[in-house]
Tab-separated table of C-alpha atoms and ligand atoms in Angstrom:
chain	number	residue	atom	x	y	z
A	1	MET	CA	0.000	0.000	0.000
A	2	ASP	CA	1.384	3.386	-0.982
A	3	SER	CA	2.049	6.166	1.506
A	4	ILE	CA	2.437	9.888	1.020
A	5	ILE	CA	5.135	11.832	2.859
A	6	VAL	CA	4.468	15.538	3.497
A	7	LYS	CA	6.845	18.039	5.076
A	8	GLY	CA	5.712	21.474	6.269
A	9	ASN	CA	7.389	23.756	3.774
A	10	GLY	CA	5.878	27.227	4.217
A	11	PRO	CA	3.502	29.190	1.971
A	12	LEU	CA	2.139	27.778	-1.296
A	13	ASN	CA	2.038	29.844	-4.467
A	14	GLY	CA	0.891	29.102	-7.998
A	15	GLN	CA	-1.972	27.443	-9.889
A	16	ILE	CA	-3.841	24.179	-9.302
A	17	PRO	CA	-6.072	22.784	-12.105
A	18	ILE	CA	-9.377	21.406	-10.809
A	19	ALA	CA	-10.658	18.219	-12.472
A	20	GLY	CA	-14.159	17.105	-13.413
A	21	ALA	CA	-16.359	16.036	-10.516
A	22	LYS	CA	-16.096	12.425	-9.332
A	23	ASN	CA	-19.619	12.552	-7.921
A	24	ALA	CA	-21.031	13.933	-11.152
A	25	CYS	CA	-19.177	11.420	-13.327
A	26	LEU	CA	-20.367	8.490	-11.184
A	27	THR	CA	-23.997	9.327	-11.975
A	28	LEU	CA	-23.441	10.462	-15.567
A	29	MET	CA	-21.837	7.138	-16.520
A	30	PRO	CA	-24.874	4.945	-15.635
A	31	ALA	CA	-27.013	7.340	-17.730
A	32	THR	CA	-25.569	5.550	-20.773
A	33	LEU	CA	-27.888	2.660	-19.845
A	34	LEU	CA	-30.889	4.840	-20.767
A	35	SER	CA	-30.073	4.872	-24.475
A	36	ASP	CA	-28.560	2.503	-27.029
A	37	GLU	CA	-26.748	5.409	-28.654
A	38	PRO	CA	-23.246	6.459	-27.507
A	39	LEU	CA	-22.808	8.824	-24.550
A	40	THR	CA	-19.499	10.724	-24.493
A	41	LEU	CA	-18.265	12.452	-21.333
A	42	THR	CA	-15.441	14.977	-21.561
A	43	ASN	CA	-13.475	16.511	-18.632
A	44	ALA	CA	-13.806	13.177	-16.832
A	45	PRO	CA	-11.536	12.809	-13.766
A	46	ARG	CA	-8.853	10.113	-13.784
A	47	LEU	CA	-9.718	8.271	-10.576
A	48	SER	CA	-9.965	4.694	-9.363
A	49	ASP	CA	-13.713	5.096	-8.701
A	50	ILE	CA	-14.226	5.938	-12.379
A	51	LYS	CA	-12.335	2.778	-13.317
A	52	THR	CA	-14.607	0.798	-10.972
A	53	MET	CA	-17.750	2.238	-12.576
A	54	SER	CA	-16.302	1.481	-16.034
A	55	ALA	CA	-15.708	-2.130	-14.974
A	56	LEU	CA	-19.275	-2.386	-13.671
A	57	LEU	CA	-20.770	-1.067	-16.923
A	58	GLN	CA	-18.542	-3.405	-18.934
A	59	SER	CA	-19.728	-6.336	-16.776
A	60	LEU	CA	-23.256	-5.477	-17.972
A	61	GLY	CA	-22.136	-5.652	-21.594
A	62	CYS	CA	-21.584	-1.934	-22.149
A	63	GLU	CA	-18.668	-0.638	-24.174
A	64	VAL	CA	-16.531	1.900	-22.297
A	65	SER	CA	-13.539	3.475	-24.041
A	66	GLN	CA	-11.191	5.781	-22.164
A	67	LEU	CA	-9.578	8.311	-24.510
A	68	GLN	CA	-7.089	11.129	-23.869
A	69	GLY	CA	-5.662	9.361	-20.816
A	70	GLY	CA	-9.139	8.843	-19.347
A	71	GLN	CA	-10.356	12.423	-19.671
A	72	VAL	CA	-12.837	11.360	-22.356
A	73	LEU	CA	-15.174	8.415	-21.814
A	74	VAL	CA	-17.105	7.036	-24.789
A	75	MET	CA	-19.786	4.612	-23.629
A	76	SER	CA	-22.482	2.556	-25.330
A	77	SER	CA	-25.029	0.156	-23.856
A	78	HIS	CA	-26.212	-0.938	-27.316
A	79	ASP	CA	-25.119	-4.513	-26.553
A	80	LEU	CA	-26.334	-4.638	-22.943
A	81	ASN	CA	-26.584	-8.362	-22.235
A	82	ASN	CA	-26.444	-8.721	-18.473
A	83	HIS	CA	-28.758	-7.090	-15.958
A	84	VAL	CA	-26.988	-8.287	-12.804
A	85	ALA	CA	-24.680	-5.865	-10.950
A	86	ASP	CA	-22.465	-8.227	-9.007
A	87	TYR	CA	-21.667	-7.892	-5.269
A	88	ASP	CA	-17.935	-8.112	-5.994
A	89	ILE	CA	-17.968	-4.771	-7.807
A	90	VAL	CA	-20.818	-3.096	-5.920
A	91	ARG	CA	-19.182	-3.693	-2.515
A	92	LYS	CA	-16.152	-1.671	-3.671
A	93	MET	CA	-18.172	1.396	-4.545
A	94	ARG	CA	-21.615	2.365	-3.283
A	95	ALA	CA	-22.349	4.509	-6.309
A	96	SER	CA	-22.826	1.211	-8.205
A	97	ILE	CA	-26.444	1.309	-6.982
A	98	LEU	CA	-26.958	4.051	-9.582
A	99	VAL	CA	-27.265	1.449	-12.360
A	100	LEU	CA	-30.538	0.222	-10.829
A	101	GLY	CA	-32.876	3.018	-11.929
A	102	PRO	CA	-31.565	3.343	-15.494
A	103	MET	CA	-31.522	-0.439	-16.141
A	104	LEU	CA	-35.046	-0.811	-14.776
A	105	ALA	CA	-36.301	2.105	-16.854
A	106	ARG	CA	-34.688	0.824	-20.027
A	107	ASP	CA	-35.514	-2.896	-19.934
A	108	GLY	CA	-38.018	-3.378	-17.094
A	109	HIS	CA	-35.755	-5.571	-14.995
A	110	ALA	CA	-32.515	-5.394	-13.007
A	111	VAL	CA	-30.722	-7.297	-10.264
A	112	VAL	CA	-28.343	-5.178	-8.194
A	113	SER	CA	-26.369	-6.160	-5.108
A	114	LEU	CA	-27.053	-4.112	-1.996
A	115	PRO	CA	-23.884	-2.053	-1.427
A	116	GLY	CA	-23.498	-2.706	2.306
A	117	GLY	CA	-22.217	-0.068	4.680
A	118	CYS	CA	-18.990	1.870	4.600
A	119	ALA	CA	-16.576	3.517	7.022
A	120	ILE	CA	-18.572	6.736	7.392
A	121	GLY	CA	-21.931	5.139	8.100
A	122	ALA	CA	-24.575	2.501	7.400
A	123	ARG	CA	-25.675	4.432	4.310
A	124	PRO	CA	-28.838	2.458	3.555
A	125	VAL	CA	-30.438	2.582	0.097
A	126	ASP	CA	-34.064	2.368	1.289
A	127	LEU	CA	-34.954	5.683	-0.359
A	128	HIS	CA	-33.610	4.495	-3.728
A	129	LEU	CA	-35.968	1.506	-3.454
A	130	LYS	CA	-38.968	3.450	-2.138
A	131	VAL	CA	-38.947	6.014	-4.934
A	132	LEU	CA	-38.684	3.299	-7.603
A	133	GLU	CA	-41.610	1.453	-5.983
A	134	ALA	CA	-43.557	4.722	-6.138
A	135	MET	CA	-42.950	4.554	-9.897
A	136	GLY	CA	-44.455	1.076	-10.089
A	137	ALA	CA	-41.367	-1.095	-9.653
A	138	GLU	CA	-41.824	-4.497	-7.945
A	139	LEU	CA	-38.824	-5.126	-5.696
A	140	GLU	CA	-37.732	-8.257	-3.860
A	141	LEU	CA	-34.652	-8.577	-1.626
A	142	LYS	CA	-32.987	-11.974	-1.981
A	143	GLU	CA	-29.559	-13.050	-0.680
A	144	GLY	CA	-28.222	-9.493	-0.583
A	145	TYR	CA	-29.540	-8.537	-4.019
A	146	VAL	CA	-32.421	-6.299	-5.070
A	147	HIS	CA	-34.495	-8.024	-7.759
A	148	ALA	CA	-36.411	-5.265	-9.534
A	149	LYS	CA	-39.141	-5.663	-12.130
A	150	ALA	CA	-41.338	-3.212	-14.030
A	151	PRO	CA	-42.963	-5.486	-16.634
A	152	GLY	CA	-45.205	-2.805	-18.104
A	153	GLY	CA	-42.520	-0.135	-17.718
A	154	LEU	CA	-42.258	2.470	-14.933
A	155	LYS	CA	-45.100	4.891	-14.348
A	156	GLY	CA	-44.701	8.567	-13.441
A	157	GLY	CA	-45.633	9.400	-9.855
A	158	THR	CA	-45.099	11.920	-7.052
A	159	PHE	CA	-42.596	11.142	-4.277
A	160	GLU	CA	-41.472	13.278	-1.335
A	161	PHE	CA	-38.075	12.293	0.094
A	162	PRO	CA	-38.189	12.197	3.936
A	163	VAL	CA	-34.514	13.202	3.966
A	164	VAL	CA	-32.488	14.755	1.169
A	165	SER	CA	-30.600	12.002	-0.657
A	166	VAL	CA	-28.228	12.779	-3.536
A	167	GLY	CA	-28.049	9.205	-4.817
A	168	ALA	CA	-31.754	8.446	-4.488
A	169	THR	CA	-32.569	11.691	-6.323
A	170	GLU	CA	-30.163	10.660	-9.098
A	171	ASN	CA	-31.592	7.135	-9.400
A	172	ALA	CA	-35.143	8.505	-9.521
A	173	LEU	CA	-34.278	11.293	-11.961
A	174	MET	CA	-32.726	8.856	-14.434
A	175	ALA	CA	-35.548	6.306	-14.086
A	176	ALA	CA	-38.255	8.946	-14.538
A	177	THR	CA	-36.928	10.064	-17.924
A	178	LEU	CA	-38.367	6.905	-19.547
A	179	ALA	CA	-41.401	6.391	-17.275
A	180	LYS	CA	-44.927	6.756	-18.638
A	181	GLY	CA	-46.291	10.175	-17.686
A	182	ALA	CA	-44.969	12.830	-15.301
A	183	THR	CA	-42.900	12.336	-12.132
A	184	VAL	CA	-42.561	14.958	-9.378
A	185	LEU	CA	-39.676	14.564	-6.908
A	186	LYS	CA	-40.162	16.646	-3.734
A	187	ASN	CA	-37.434	17.451	-1.200
A	188	ALA	CA	-35.035	16.490	-3.972
A	189	ALA	CA	-31.274	17.039	-3.620
A	190	ARG	CA	-30.040	20.355	-5.064
A	191	GLU	CA	-26.335	19.553	-5.450
A	192	PRO	CA	-24.540	20.824	-8.594
A	193	GLU	CA	-24.043	17.165	-9.576
A	194	ILE	CA	-27.838	16.792	-9.832
A	195	VAL	CA	-28.020	19.825	-12.123
A	196	ASP	CA	-25.147	18.450	-14.211
A	197	LEU	CA	-26.988	15.120	-14.601
A	198	ALA	CA	-30.177	16.931	-15.645
A	199	VAL	CA	-28.268	18.987	-18.234
A	200	CYS	CA	-26.803	15.786	-19.687
A	201	LEU	CA	-30.183	13.995	-19.697
A	202	ARG	CA	-31.788	16.955	-21.485
A	203	ARG	CA	-29.023	16.719	-24.094
A	204	MET	CA	-30.136	13.093	-24.545
A	205	GLY	CA	-33.744	14.258	-25.089
A	206	ALA	CA	-35.183	14.097	-21.555
A	207	GLN	CA	-37.810	16.602	-20.382
A	208	ILE	CA	-36.774	17.864	-16.934
A	209	GLU	CA	-37.567	21.042	-14.983
A	210	GLY	CA	-36.660	22.280	-11.523
A	211	ASP	CA	-33.235	20.641	-11.176
A	212	GLY	CA	-31.239	22.640	-8.603
A	213	THR	CA	-34.413	23.290	-6.603
A	214	ASP	CA	-36.113	20.954	-4.126
A	215	THR	CA	-38.842	20.009	-6.624
A	216	ILE	CA	-37.927	18.326	-9.896
A	217	THR	CA	-40.568	17.505	-12.553
A	218	ILE	CA	-39.827	14.966	-15.281
A	219	GLN	CA	-42.094	14.244	-18.270
A	220	GLY	CA	-41.316	10.695	-19.447
A	221	VAL	CA	-40.396	10.169	-23.124
A	222	ASP	CA	-40.323	7.003	-25.250
A	223	ARG	CA	-36.585	6.945	-25.854
A	224	LEU	CA	-33.387	8.896	-25.290
A	225	GLY	CA	-30.583	9.488	-27.764
A	226	GLY	CA	-26.843	9.817	-27.366
A	227	ALA	CA	-25.007	12.999	-26.335
A	228	THR	CA	-21.645	14.557	-25.583
A	229	HIS	CA	-21.410	16.234	-22.176
A	230	PRO	CA	-18.602	17.916	-20.206
A	231	VAL	CA	-18.435	16.810	-16.558
A	232	VAL	CA	-18.905	19.765	-14.199
A	233	THR	CA	-15.920	20.984	-12.110
A	234	ASP	CA	-15.374	19.045	-8.890
A	235	ARG	CA	-16.514	21.374	-6.093
A	236	ILE	CA	-15.063	19.096	-3.395
A	237	GLU	CA	-11.621	18.956	-4.981
A	238	LEU	CA	-11.933	22.734	-5.465
A	239	GLY	CA	-12.803	23.356	-1.811
A	240	THR	CA	-10.025	21.028	-0.704
A	241	TYR	CA	-7.331	22.909	-2.625
A	242	MET	CA	-8.739	26.294	-1.545
A	243	LEU	CA	-7.895	25.240	2.001
A	244	ALA	CA	-4.230	24.601	1.125
A	245	PRO	CA	-3.159	28.300	1.050
A	246	ALA	CA	-5.561	28.899	3.938
A	247	ILE	CA	-3.635	26.477	6.158
A	248	CYS	CA	-0.122	27.195	4.790
A	249	GLY	CA	-0.197	30.824	3.703
A	250	GLY	CA	0.636	32.083	0.223
A	251	GLU	CA	-1.739	32.510	-2.734
A	252	VAL	CA	-3.137	29.765	-4.986
A	253	GLU	CA	-5.312	30.110	-8.082
A	254	CYS	CA	-7.675	27.147	-8.535
A	255	LEU	CA	-8.164	26.882	-12.297
A	256	GLY	CA	-11.772	26.190	-13.330
A	257	GLY	CA	-13.048	27.070	-9.856
A	258	ARG	CA	-16.523	28.625	-9.664
A	259	ILE	CA	-18.090	30.392	-6.671
A	260	ASP	CA	-21.592	29.119	-7.549
A	261	LEU	CA	-20.482	25.533	-6.855
A	262	LEU	CA	-19.519	26.261	-3.243
A	263	GLY	CA	-22.641	27.455	-1.389
A	264	ALA	CA	-22.073	28.079	2.332
A	265	PHE	CA	-18.439	26.929	2.125
A	266	CYS	CA	-17.358	30.321	0.766
A	267	GLU	CA	-19.200	32.194	3.510
A	268	LYS	CA	-17.306	30.175	6.111
A	269	LEU	CA	-13.967	30.889	4.428
A	270	ASP	CA	-14.754	34.606	4.505
A	271	ALA	CA	-15.662	34.447	8.202
A	272	ALA	CA	-12.395	32.601	8.900
A	273	GLY	CA	-10.409	35.407	7.263
A	274	ILE	CA	-9.742	33.869	3.869
A	275	GLU	CA	-9.951	36.037	0.757
A	276	VAL	CA	-11.484	34.439	-2.359
A	277	ALA	CA	-11.238	36.448	-5.593
A	278	GLU	CA	-12.821	35.433	-8.909
A	279	THR	CA	-10.399	35.644	-11.852
A	280	ASP	CA	-10.936	34.894	-15.539
A	281	LYS	CA	-9.312	31.487	-14.959
A	282	GLY	CA	-10.935	30.468	-11.674
A	283	LEU	CA	-10.611	31.435	-7.995
A	284	LYS	CA	-7.601	33.012	-6.271
A	285	VAL	CA	-7.338	32.217	-2.540
A	286	ALA	CA	-5.176	33.719	0.213
A	287	ARG	CA	-5.323	34.290	3.972
A	288	ARG	CA	-6.005	37.898	5.011
A	289	ASN	CA	-3.803	37.640	8.125
A	290	GLY	CA	-1.131	35.345	9.497
A	291	ARG	CA	-3.601	32.968	11.128
A	292	VAL	CA	-7.226	32.106	10.309
A	293	SER	CA	-10.020	32.590	12.851
A	294	ALA	CA	-12.067	29.720	14.259
A	295	VAL	CA	-15.586	29.400	12.826
A	296	ASP	CA	-18.448	27.002	13.625
A	297	VAL	CA	-19.596	24.618	10.876
A	298	THR	CA	-22.701	22.457	10.480
A	299	THR	CA	-22.876	20.136	7.472
A	300	GLU	CA	-26.087	20.242	5.434
A	301	PRO	CA	-27.347	19.325	1.970
A	302	PHE	CA	-26.400	21.830	-0.774
A	303	PRO	CA	-26.303	24.846	-0.641
A	304	GLY	CA	-25.307	24.255	2.990
A	305	PHE	CA	-21.755	23.404	4.058
A	306	PRO	CA	-20.812	20.129	2.273
A	307	THR	CA	-20.179	17.080	4.443
A	308	ASP	CA	-17.425	16.149	1.964
A	309	LEU	CA	-15.452	19.235	3.064
A	310	GLN	CA	-15.938	18.761	6.810
A	311	ALA	CA	-12.729	16.782	7.395
A	312	GLN	CA	-10.679	19.280	5.400
A	313	MET	CA	-12.204	22.212	7.298
A	314	MET	CA	-11.428	20.465	10.581
A	315	ALA	CA	-7.755	20.321	9.592
A	316	LEU	CA	-7.803	24.090	9.048
A	317	MET	CA	-9.600	24.740	12.334
A	318	CYS	CA	-6.895	22.739	14.155
A	319	THR	CA	-4.522	25.659	13.481
A	320	ALA	CA	-7.067	28.503	13.788
A	321	GLN	CA	-7.172	31.242	16.419
A	322	GLY	CA	-9.922	30.221	18.866
A	323	THR	CA	-12.332	27.313	19.245
A	324	SER	CA	-14.659	25.980	16.543
A	325	VAL	CA	-17.593	23.571	16.803
A	326	LEU	CA	-18.120	21.247	13.839
A	327	GLU	CA	-21.450	19.437	13.613
A	328	GLU	CA	-21.689	16.488	11.193
A	329	LYS	CA	-25.394	16.129	10.423
A	330	ILE	CA	-25.283	13.960	7.279
A	331	PHE	CA	-23.341	10.847	8.286
A	332	GLU	CA	-23.130	9.132	11.658
A	333	ASN	CA	-19.412	8.354	11.731
A	334	ARG	CA	-17.484	10.967	9.842
A	335	PHE	CA	-14.895	12.087	12.422
A	336	MET	CA	-12.360	9.279	11.933
A	337	HIS	CA	-9.758	11.867	10.919
A	338	ALA	CA	-9.979	13.434	14.402
A	339	PRO	CA	-7.858	10.833	16.280
A	340	GLU	CA	-5.273	11.009	13.487
A	341	LEU	CA	-5.153	14.821	13.680
A	342	MET	CA	-4.766	14.507	17.453
A	343	ARG	CA	-1.638	12.411	16.856
A	344	MET	CA	-0.308	15.579	15.215
A	345	GLY	CA	-1.028	17.655	18.314
A	346	ALA	CA	-4.534	18.845	17.455
A	347	GLU	CA	-6.921	19.510	20.359
A	348	ILE	CA	-10.267	17.954	19.421
A	349	ASP	CA	-13.105	16.765	21.650
A	350	VAL	CA	-15.560	14.500	19.819
A	351	GLN	CA	-19.004	13.944	21.373
A	352	GLY	CA	-21.251	11.998	18.995
A	353	GLY	CA	-21.840	14.136	15.917
A	354	THR	CA	-20.117	17.201	17.353
A	355	ALA	CA	-16.380	17.929	17.356
A	356	THR	CA	-15.000	20.888	19.333
A	357	VAL	CA	-11.621	22.011	17.985
A	358	THR	CA	-9.295	24.354	19.912
A	359	GLY	CA	-6.733	25.756	17.501
A	360	VAL	CA	-3.004	25.353	18.219
A	361	GLU	CA	-0.136	27.471	16.892
A	362	ARG	CA	1.442	24.612	14.955
A	363	LEU	CA	0.769	20.918	14.409
A	364	LYS	CA	3.593	18.397	14.574
A	365	GLY	CA	4.264	15.887	11.784
A	366	ALA	CA	3.564	12.210	12.607
A	367	PRO	CA	2.749	8.891	10.923
A	368	VAL	CA	-1.058	8.819	10.443
A	369	MET	CA	-3.616	6.542	8.796
A	370	ALA	CA	-6.144	7.428	6.129
A	371	THR	CA	-9.535	5.896	6.939
A	372	ASP	CA	-11.738	7.234	4.149
A	373	LEU	CA	-11.466	9.432	1.090
A	374	ARG	CA	-11.962	12.875	2.618
A	375	ALA	CA	-10.197	12.036	5.893
A	376	SER	CA	-7.072	11.125	3.902
A	377	VAL	CA	-6.841	14.505	2.221
A	378	SER	CA	-7.489	16.346	5.495
A	379	LEU	CA	-4.352	14.639	6.894
A	380	ILE	CA	-2.352	15.856	3.905
A	381	LEU	CA	-3.576	19.414	4.468
A	382	ALA	CA	-2.567	19.153	8.121
A	383	GLY	CA	0.836	17.775	7.116
A	384	LEU	CA	1.420	20.700	4.754
A	385	ALA	CA	1.257	23.111	7.703
A	386	ALA	CA	2.845	20.887	10.356
A	387	GLU	CA	6.388	21.107	11.652
A	388	GLY	CA	8.405	18.125	10.454
A	389	GLU	CA	7.348	15.086	8.465
A	390	THR	CA	3.911	13.466	8.189
A	391	ILE	CA	3.477	10.028	6.638
A	392	VAL	CA	-0.088	9.312	5.488
A	393	ASN	CA	-0.622	5.576	5.113
A	394	ARG	CA	-3.314	3.702	3.118
A	395	VAL	CA	-3.556	6.361	0.435
A	396	TYR	CA	-5.613	4.056	-1.789
A	397	HIS	CA	-8.506	5.905	-0.142
A	398	LEU	CA	-7.116	9.146	-1.535
A	399	ASP	CA	-6.773	7.828	-5.072
A	400	ARG	CA	-10.527	7.230	-5.222
A	401	GLY	CA	-11.232	10.947	-5.339
A	402	TYR	CA	-8.092	12.975	-6.010
A	403	GLU	CA	-5.981	12.667	-9.139
A	404	ARG	CA	-2.243	13.443	-9.015
A	405	VAL	CA	-2.313	15.056	-5.540
A	406	GLU	CA	1.471	15.039	-5.206
A	407	GLU	CA	1.875	16.745	-8.594
A	408	LYS	CA	-0.818	19.375	-8.027
A	409	LEU	CA	0.451	20.336	-4.557
A	410	GLY	CA	4.124	19.911	-5.487
A	411	ASN	CA	3.647	22.417	-8.331
A	412	VAL	CA	2.688	25.133	-5.826
A	413	GLY	CA	5.643	24.505	-3.531
A	414	ALA	CA	4.526	21.704	-1.225
A	415	HIS	CA	7.125	19.173	-0.110
A	416	ILE	CA	5.172	16.007	-0.880
A	417	GLU	CA	6.084	12.620	-2.335
A	418	ARG	CA	4.452	9.222	-2.818
A	419	VAL	CA	6.256	6.143	-1.533
A	420	SER	CA	5.185	2.857	-3.104
A	421	GLY	CA	4.137	0.247	-0.575
A	422	GLN	CA	5.271	-3.370	-0.614
B	1	LIG	C1	-23.380	11.235	-2.167
B	1	LIG	O1	-23.505	10.028	-1.441
B	1	LIG	C2	-21.889	11.412	-2.412
B	1	LIG	N1	-21.391	10.285	-3.200
B	1	LIG	C3	-21.145	11.472	-1.069
B	1	LIG	O2	-19.768	11.723	-1.362
B	1	LIG	C4	-21.700	12.646	-0.270
B	1	LIG	O3	-21.072	12.673	0.990
B	1	LIG	C5	-23.217	12.484	-0.102
B	1	LIG	O4	-23.848	12.352	-1.399
B	1	LIG	C6	-23.844	13.662	0.622
B	1	LIG	O5	-23.615	14.839	-0.092
B	1	LIG	C7	-21.606	10.279	-4.535
B	1	LIG	O6	-22.234	11.170	-5.088
B	1	LIG	C8	-21.049	9.112	-5.289
B	1	LIG	P1	-27.018	10.628	0.341
B	1	LIG	P2	-24.988	9.393	-1.226
B	1	LIG	O7	-27.930	9.615	-0.238
B	1	LIG	O8	-25.837	9.667	-2.399
B	1	LIG	C9	-29.128	8.791	4.160
B	1	LIG	C10	-17.455	11.393	-1.248
B	1	LIG	O9	-16.669	11.590	-0.323
B	1	LIG	N2	-29.797	7.894	3.201
B	1	LIG	O10	-27.233	12.069	0.004
B	1	LIG	O11	-24.808	7.996	-0.776
B	1	LIG	C11	-27.650	8.495	4.264
B	1	LIG	O12	-27.409	7.458	5.198
B	1	LIG	C12	-18.788	10.739	-0.982
B	1	LIG	O13	-17.265	11.731	-2.451
B	1	LIG	C13	-30.792	7.044	3.656
B	1	LIG	O14	-31.123	7.016	4.837
B	1	LIG	O15	-25.508	10.264	0.008
B	1	LIG	C14	-27.087	9.815	4.728
B	1	LIG	O16	-27.231	9.907	6.128
B	1	LIG	C15	-18.920	10.296	0.468
B	1	LIG	N3	-31.410	6.211	2.763
B	1	LIG	C16	-28.008	10.844	4.049
B	1	LIG	O17	-29.189	10.127	3.669
B	1	LIG	C17	-31.077	6.217	1.428
B	1	LIG	O18	-31.676	5.451	0.660
B	1	LIG	C18	-27.418	11.481	2.805
B	1	LIG	O19	-27.004	10.433	1.932
B	1	LIG	C19	-30.064	7.091	0.997
B	1	LIG	C20	-29.448	7.919	1.898
């Protein structure tokens, strides 16, 4: 298993290119199942999760070609010949459940393994199943698999989500494009990745309104065509790299960065004393003073503060002036980075879903362990500002969501290198 070694090396200066969004790409790829014409995605990120989704689609009989080093994906489900999404692939990546809605909508049947839990929480898929049942699907759970049928095709219906769910909104949105009649999704997720999916589906011929709001209306059509669609910028990678000059000092321009993707995150940066300036290439970020100020954070669905930036923000707050309270309201176990940050001298008190962080002048480098995707990058951010050397182990977590971290941070002056494991 590879490790990454980081040495505190002072301020960072320069430009960091931001890639296409992992969480947009992982829902755009299954959309190819809705049509037997090719779907081409440009600006695709080069990540292990994208490879996993490609393997899943290929296991169903889809063609997936990766061009330009993986930045362009050309997919076709014309020869779809298998409707079973196997546990072996699904267990590696929960987003695999997103093939259920499209497959069911296209051919009236699908068998998809339940994903199981993950490090940050139980993460059930009950809402994915409930909304499909509301559209007329007959579901049966057998030996860890969902057996879904819609013999006469899916029917449009109205469904109000009891809690906001990004994935369940995506599954329902894709399924509804081919259902008979109109579907209304209430308390729908509003994330930019939902909007990006709707833009792509409209390019394929879908009739969708209200994406980006909490009520999405879809008028089913008989068939969808192919399309070419650029994956939206990754707002989580963007927010992560915006925190690098915040924790180290200096000035970094995040190329392709857009304020409208960030919601409450930007407000919190401003309150912490971080200047964000829009340029014609993206977003320029720098601290206003020598040390940021502590701010309180509560994670919420978009446009609230993203749960996927909570770990990274905690790393910043570990070096802030004052005490900050971070409330994780989306997932039940998303503070696993806290004990690792404490090994670096951070002062954090975790009580259930609340972490109270008292900032210290300087963290100290130490060997630490990545436990999940966003926790791993928060340890790298902490290492960038720490005195001495930090070794982040199990970086396979990192490679799921961040391409070429060493290169991107090294290019702005970070002292960072990857060491291949045995
Ligand atoms: C998506 O996961 C993202 N993953 C996650 O990013 C992100 O943290 C999450 O949305 C929240 O923004 C992808 O897009 C691939 P949810 P998803 O359904 O769709 C509960 C990362 O780091 N829930 O919005 O699985 C659930 O337990 C990953 O890139 C149900 O109860 O998240 C959670 O508490 C991590 N039943 C809450 O809803 C369901 O059927 C939000 O989950 C579905 C969800």
